[in-house]
Coordinates of C-alpha atoms in Angstrom, one line a residue:
X202 CA 127.5 -143.8 -78.2
X203 CA 125.8 -147.4 -79.5
X204 CA 126.5 -148.8 -82.9
X205 CA 122.9 -147.2 -84.2
X206 CA 123.9 -144.1 -83.4
X207 CA 127.3 -144.3 -85.4
X208 CA 125.0 -145.8 -88.5
X209 CA 122.6 -142.4 -88.2
X210 CA 126.0 -139.9 -88.4
X211 CA 127.2 -142.4 -91.0
X212 CA 124.0 -141.9 -92.9
X213 CA 123.9 -138.1 -92.6
X214 CA 127.6 -137.5 -93.1
X215 CA 127.3 -137.5 -96.9
X216 CA 129.9 -137.1 -99.5
X217 CA 128.1 -133.6 -100.9
X218 CA 128.0 -132.3 -97.4
X219 CA 131.4 -133.1 -96.7
X220 CA 132.2 -131.4 -99.9
X221 CA 130.0 -128.6 -98.9
X222 CA 131.9 -128.3 -95.6
X223 CA 135.2 -128.4 -96.8
X224 CA 134.4 -125.9 -99.1
X225 CA 132.8 -123.6 -96.4
X226 CA 136.4 -124.1 -94.4
X227 CA 138.5 -123.0 -97.4
X228 CA 136.3 -119.9 -98.2
X229 CA 136.5 -118.8 -94.3
X230 CA 140.3 -119.6 -94.7
X231 CA 140.4 -117.3 -97.6
X232 CA 138.2 -115.1 -96.5
X233 CA 140.7 -114.5 -93.4
X234 CA 144.1 -114.3 -95.7
X235 CA 142.3 -112.1 -98.2
X236 CA 141.3 -109.9 -95.3
X237 CA 144.7 -110.3 -93.7
X238 CA 146.8 -109.5 -97.0
X239 CA 144.4 -106.5 -97.5
X240 CA 144.9 -105.0 -94.1
X241 CA 148.8 -105.8 -94.6
X242 CA 149.1 -103.8 -97.7
X243 CA 146.2 -101.0 -96.9
X244 CA 148.4 -99.7 -93.4
X245 CA 151.5 -100.2 -96.0
X246 CA 150.5 -98.3 -98.4
X247 CA 149.2 -95.5 -95.9
X248 CA 152.6 -95.3 -94.2
X249 CA 154.3 -94.9 -97.4
X250 CA 152.0 -92.0 -98.6
X251 CA 152.4 -90.3 -95.3
X252 CA 155.9 -90.3 -95.1
X253 CA 155.8 -88.4 -97.9
X254 CA 155.4 -85.4 -96.3
X255 CA 158.9 -85.8 -94.9
X256 CA 160.0 -85.5 -98.2
X257 CA 158.1 -82.6 -99.8
X258 CA 158.2 -79.9 -96.8
X259 CA 156.0 -77.6 -98.7
X260 CA 152.9 -79.6 -98.1
X261 CA 150.8 -80.1 -95.1
X262 CA 151.2 -83.1 -93.2
X263 CA 147.2 -83.2 -93.3
X264 CA 146.9 -83.3 -97.0
X265 CA 149.1 -86.7 -96.8
X266 CA 147.1 -87.8 -93.8
X267 CA 143.9 -87.5 -95.7
X268 CA 145.3 -89.3 -98.7
X269 CA 146.7 -92.0 -96.5
X270 CA 143.3 -93.1 -95.3
X271 CA 141.7 -92.7 -98.6
X272 CA 143.7 -95.6 -100.0
X273 CA 143.9 -97.3 -96.5
X274 CA 139.7 -97.5 -97.0
X275 CA 140.0 -98.3 -100.7
X276 CA 141.9 -101.0 -100.6
X277 CA 140.2 -102.7 -97.4
X278 CA 136.9 -101.7 -100.0
X279 CA 138.3 -104.1 -102.8
X280 CA 139.1 -106.9 -100.3
X281 CA 135.8 -106.8 -98.9
X282 CA 134.8 -107.0 -102.6
X283 CA 136.9 -110.0 -103.2
X284 CA 135.7 -111.6 -99.8
X285 CA 131.7 -111.7 -101.1
X286 CA 132.5 -113.0 -104.2
X287 CA 134.3 -116.0 -102.5
X288 CA 131.0 -116.4 -101.0
X289 CA 129.4 -116.3 -104.0
X290 CA 127.6 -112.8 -103.1
X291 CA 126.4 -110.6 -106.2
X292 CA 128.3 -107.3 -105.7
X293 CA 126.4 -105.9 -108.3
X294 CA 122.9 -106.1 -106.6
X295 CA 124.8 -105.3 -103.2
X296 CA 126.0 -102.3 -104.6
X297 CA 122.6 -101.2 -105.6
X298 CA 121.3 -101.5 -102.5
X299 CA 124.3 -99.3 -100.5
X300 CA 123.8 -96.8 -103.0
X301 CA 119.8 -96.2 -102.1
X302 CA 121.1 -96.5 -98.6
X303 CA 123.5 -94.2 -99.4
X304 CA 121.1 -91.9 -100.7
X305 CA 118.7 -92.1 -98.1
X306 CA 121.8 -91.2 -95.5
X307 CA 123.0 -88.6 -97.6
X308 CA 119.4 -86.7 -97.6
X309 CA 119.5 -87.1 -93.7
X310 CA 122.6 -85.6 -93.4
X311 CA 122.9 -83.1 -95.8
X312 CA 124.7 -80.5 -93.4
X313 CA 127.3 -82.9 -92.5
X314 CA 127.9 -84.3 -96.1
X315 CA 128.7 -80.0 -96.9
X316 CA 130.8 -80.0 -94.2
X317 CA 132.7 -83.2 -95.6
X318 CA 132.9 -81.9 -99.2
X319 CA 133.9 -78.6 -98.0
X320 CA 136.7 -80.4 -95.8
X321 CA 138.0 -82.3 -98.5
X322 CA 138.0 -79.0 -101.1
X323 CA 140.1 -77.3 -98.2
X324 CA 142.6 -80.3 -97.8
X325 CA 142.8 -80.6 -101.4
X326 CA 143.5 -77.0 -102.3
X327 CA 145.1 -76.1 -99.0
X328 CA 144.0 -72.1 -99.1
X329 CA 145.4 -72.1 -95.7
X330 CA 147.7 -74.4 -93.5
X331 CA 147.7 -75.0 -89.8
X332 CA 149.3 -72.0 -88.0
X333 CA 147.9 -69.3 -90.5
X334 CA 146.2 -66.5 -89.4
X335 CA 142.8 -66.2 -91.3
X336 CA 139.5 -64.5 -91.4
X337 CA 136.9 -66.6 -93.3
X338 CA 133.1 -65.8 -92.6
X339 CA 132.4 -64.1 -89.4
X340 CA 135.3 -65.9 -87.9
X341 CA 138.7 -64.9 -87.5
X342 CA 141.9 -66.6 -85.7
X343 CA 145.1 -68.7 -86.2
X344 CA 144.6 -72.1 -87.6
X345 CA 145.3 -74.8 -84.9
X346 CA 143.7 -77.8 -86.5
X347 CA 142.0 -79.2 -89.8
X348 CA 140.0 -82.0 -89.7
X349 CA 137.2 -83.4 -92.2
X350 CA 133.7 -81.8 -90.8
X351 CA 135.3 -78.5 -89.3
X352 CA 138.5 -76.2 -88.4
X353 CA 139.6 -75.0 -85.4
X354 CA 140.7 -71.4 -84.7
X355 CA 141.9 -69.8 -81.9
X356 CA 141.9 -66.2 -81.3
X357 CA 144.4 -63.4 -80.2
X358 CA 143.1 -63.6 -76.6
X359 CA 143.1 -67.7 -76.7
X360 CA 139.6 -68.8 -77.3
X361 CA 139.1 -71.6 -79.2
X362 CA 136.6 -71.6 -82.0
X363 CA 135.4 -74.7 -83.9
X364 CA 133.9 -73.5 -87.5
X365 CA 132.0 -75.8 -89.8
X366 CA 133.9 -76.1 -93.1
X367 CA 131.2 -75.4 -95.3
X368 CA 130.9 -72.1 -93.6
X369 CA 134.5 -71.4 -94.1
X370 CA 134.7 -72.7 -98.2
X371 CA 131.4 -70.6 -98.6
X372 CA 132.4 -67.3 -97.8
X373 CA 135.7 -65.4 -98.4
X374 CA 139.0 -66.3 -96.9
X375 CA 141.7 -63.8 -95.9
X376 CA 144.7 -65.3 -95.4
X377 CA 147.1 -62.9 -93.4
X378 CA 150.0 -65.4 -93.0
X379 CA 149.8 -66.5 -96.8
X380 CA 152.7 -64.3 -98.0
X381 CA 156.0 -63.3 -96.3
X382 CA 155.5 -59.7 -96.1
X383 CA 153.1 -57.2 -95.4
X384 CA 152.7 -53.5 -96.1
X385 CA 151.6 -51.0 -93.1
X386 CA 149.3 -48.5 -94.5
X387 CA 149.1 -45.9 -91.8
X388 CA 146.9 -42.6 -91.8
X389 CA 149.1 -39.8 -89.9
X390 CA 147.0 -36.4 -89.4
X391 CA 148.8 -33.1 -88.3
X392 CA 147.5 -29.8 -87.6
X393 CA 146.7 -27.4 -90.7
X394 CA 149.2 -25.2 -89.1
X395 CA 151.8 -27.7 -88.9
X396 CA 154.9 -27.2 -91.1
X397 CA 154.4 -30.0 -94.2
X398 CA 157.8 -30.0 -95.3
X399 CA 159.1 -31.1 -91.6
X400 CA 156.7 -33.2 -91.1
X401 CA 157.6 -35.2 -93.8
X402 CA 161.2 -35.4 -93.1
X403 CA 160.3 -36.4 -89.6
X404 CA 158.2 -39.3 -91.2
X405 CA 160.8 -40.3 -93.7
X406 CA 163.3 -40.3 -90.8
X407 CA 161.2 -42.5 -88.4
X408 CA 160.4 -45.1 -91.3
X409 CA 164.4 -45.9 -91.8
X410 CA 164.8 -45.9 -88.1
X411 CA 163.8 -49.5 -87.5
X412 CA 165.8 -52.1 -89.0
X413 CA 162.8 -54.4 -89.7
X414 CA 161.5 -52.0 -92.1
X415 CA 162.4 -53.5 -95.4
X416 CA 164.3 -51.3 -97.9
X417 CA 162.4 -52.4 -100.8
X418 CA 160.1 -51.9 -101.8
X419 CA 160.9 -48.7 -100.3
X420 CA 158.9 -46.5 -97.5
X421 CA 156.0 -44.4 -99.2
X422 CA 155.3 -41.0 -97.4
X423 CA 153.0 -38.5 -99.1
X424 CA 150.3 -36.2 -98.4
X425 CA 147.2 -38.1 -98.8
X426 CA 144.0 -35.5 -98.1
X427 CA 143.0 -32.3 -96.6
X428 CA 141.0 -33.5 -94.1
X429 CA 137.8 -31.9 -92.0
X430 CA 140.6 -30.7 -89.4
X431 CA 143.6 -32.2 -90.2
X432 CA 146.0 -32.5 -93.3
X433 CA 146.6 -36.4 -93.3
X434 CA 149.4 -38.3 -94.6
X435 CA 150.2 -41.3 -95.8
X436 CA 152.6 -44.1 -94.1
X437 CA 153.4 -47.2 -96.0
X438 CA 156.0 -49.6 -95.1
X439 CA 156.9 -52.9 -96.0
X440 CA 157.8 -55.5 -93.4
X441 CA 158.0 -59.4 -93.2
X442 CA 154.8 -60.7 -91.7
X443 CA 156.5 -62.0 -88.4
X444 CA 157.4 -58.6 -87.7
X445 CA 154.5 -56.6 -88.6
X446 CA 152.3 -56.3 -85.5
X447 CA 155.2 -55.4 -83.3
X448 CA 156.7 -53.0 -86.0
X449 CA 153.7 -51.4 -86.6
X450 CA 153.2 -50.4 -82.8
X451 CA 156.5 -49.2 -82.8
X452 CA 156.0 -46.8 -85.7
X453 CA 152.9 -45.6 -83.8
X454 CA 154.8 -45.0 -80.5
X455 CA 157.6 -43.4 -81.9
X456 CA 155.3 -41.0 -84.3
X457 CA 153.7 -39.7 -81.4
X458 CA 157.1 -39.3 -79.5
X459 CA 158.7 -37.2 -82.4
X460 CA 155.9 -35.0 -83.3
X461 CA 155.8 -33.8 -79.7
X462 CA 159.8 -33.5 -79.8
X463 CA 159.5 -31.5 -82.9
X464 CA 156.5 -29.5 -82.0
X465 CA 154.6 -31.0 -84.8
X466 CA 150.6 -30.9 -83.5
X467 CA 148.1 -33.8 -83.9
X468 CA 144.5 -32.5 -83.9
X469 CA 142.0 -34.0 -81.8
X470 CA 138.4 -33.6 -81.4
X471 CA 137.5 -30.4 -79.7
X472 CA 133.8 -29.5 -78.2
X473 CA 132.9 -25.9 -77.5
X474 CA 130.5 -25.0 -75.0
X475 CA 128.4 -21.6 -75.1
X476 CA 126.3 -20.4 -72.7
X477 CA 123.8 -18.0 -73.3
X478 CA 122.0 -16.2 -70.7
X479 CA 118.3 -16.0 -71.4
X480 CA 117.3 -12.3 -70.1
X481 CA 115.3 -12.3 -67.2
X482 CA 111.5 -11.1 -68.1
X483 CA 109.6 -8.8 -65.4
X484 CA 106.1 -9.5 -64.6
X485 CA 103.7 -6.9 -63.0
X486 CA 100.2 -7.5 -61.5
X487 CA 97.4 -5.5 -62.5
X488 CA 94.6 -5.0 -60.4
X489 CA 91.5 -4.9 -62.3
X490 CA 88.8 -2.8 -60.1
X491 CA 84.8 -3.2 -61.1
X492 CA 81.7 -1.1 -59.6
X493 CA 78.1 -0.8 -60.5
X494 CA 76.9 1.4 -63.1

């Protein structure tokens, strides 16, 4: 490098350009500081919100995770706005551009956004929780995972079903695990020649024989109706939700055994075939003679 090159550099390196370079460097450093601070604050805020799930055991962890992510991205978005303002970019025009782009993307992803909106509603209002057995739309199973776009169910035979949240939110939701107790409502049919008083006593004895049956509300056993081929009894017993299915199977077995032991008949469909013998039709041949007149 000779003296002429140094002269050219010094001529190009004016005070205005030096000030502009310093300003750019300061803005870059400030942007990095703002970004690091926003990331640190957002991560701290998310951890604090998620930690609240340990304090409020009745609320689901998914809700706190969702709120934590919302706060995290909100803080990051505010940090990005500060960075853009630092470089002199007008955020109002940028917001209009983002809004127009968001509208176009929303029209293209209507189904996905409806699943997102339904996921937000499910997480906020909590019609069911992880581990509940539900029926929604045409699907039913145990809830194993709740995401923003879909809910994962596991059927009783171990099959995984991924259901879009919009299908769940737009239909009636039956939550079999929401209440701590459930009523078992069985209809028991006996033969018309059975002793109804004895049948009532046997059913009352069965209802009190298992400790899993709740004493309150008390069991209800009544004659329900006179059916086409049986006298139907209503057999209602309350149990905890955890014991419901096992107790129902046990009662069904006990009812059959006690009815057999006490000679109480249980009607079942029968079919009678009547064979009608068709009389044999005798046939005879007729010989017709013809002659000349």
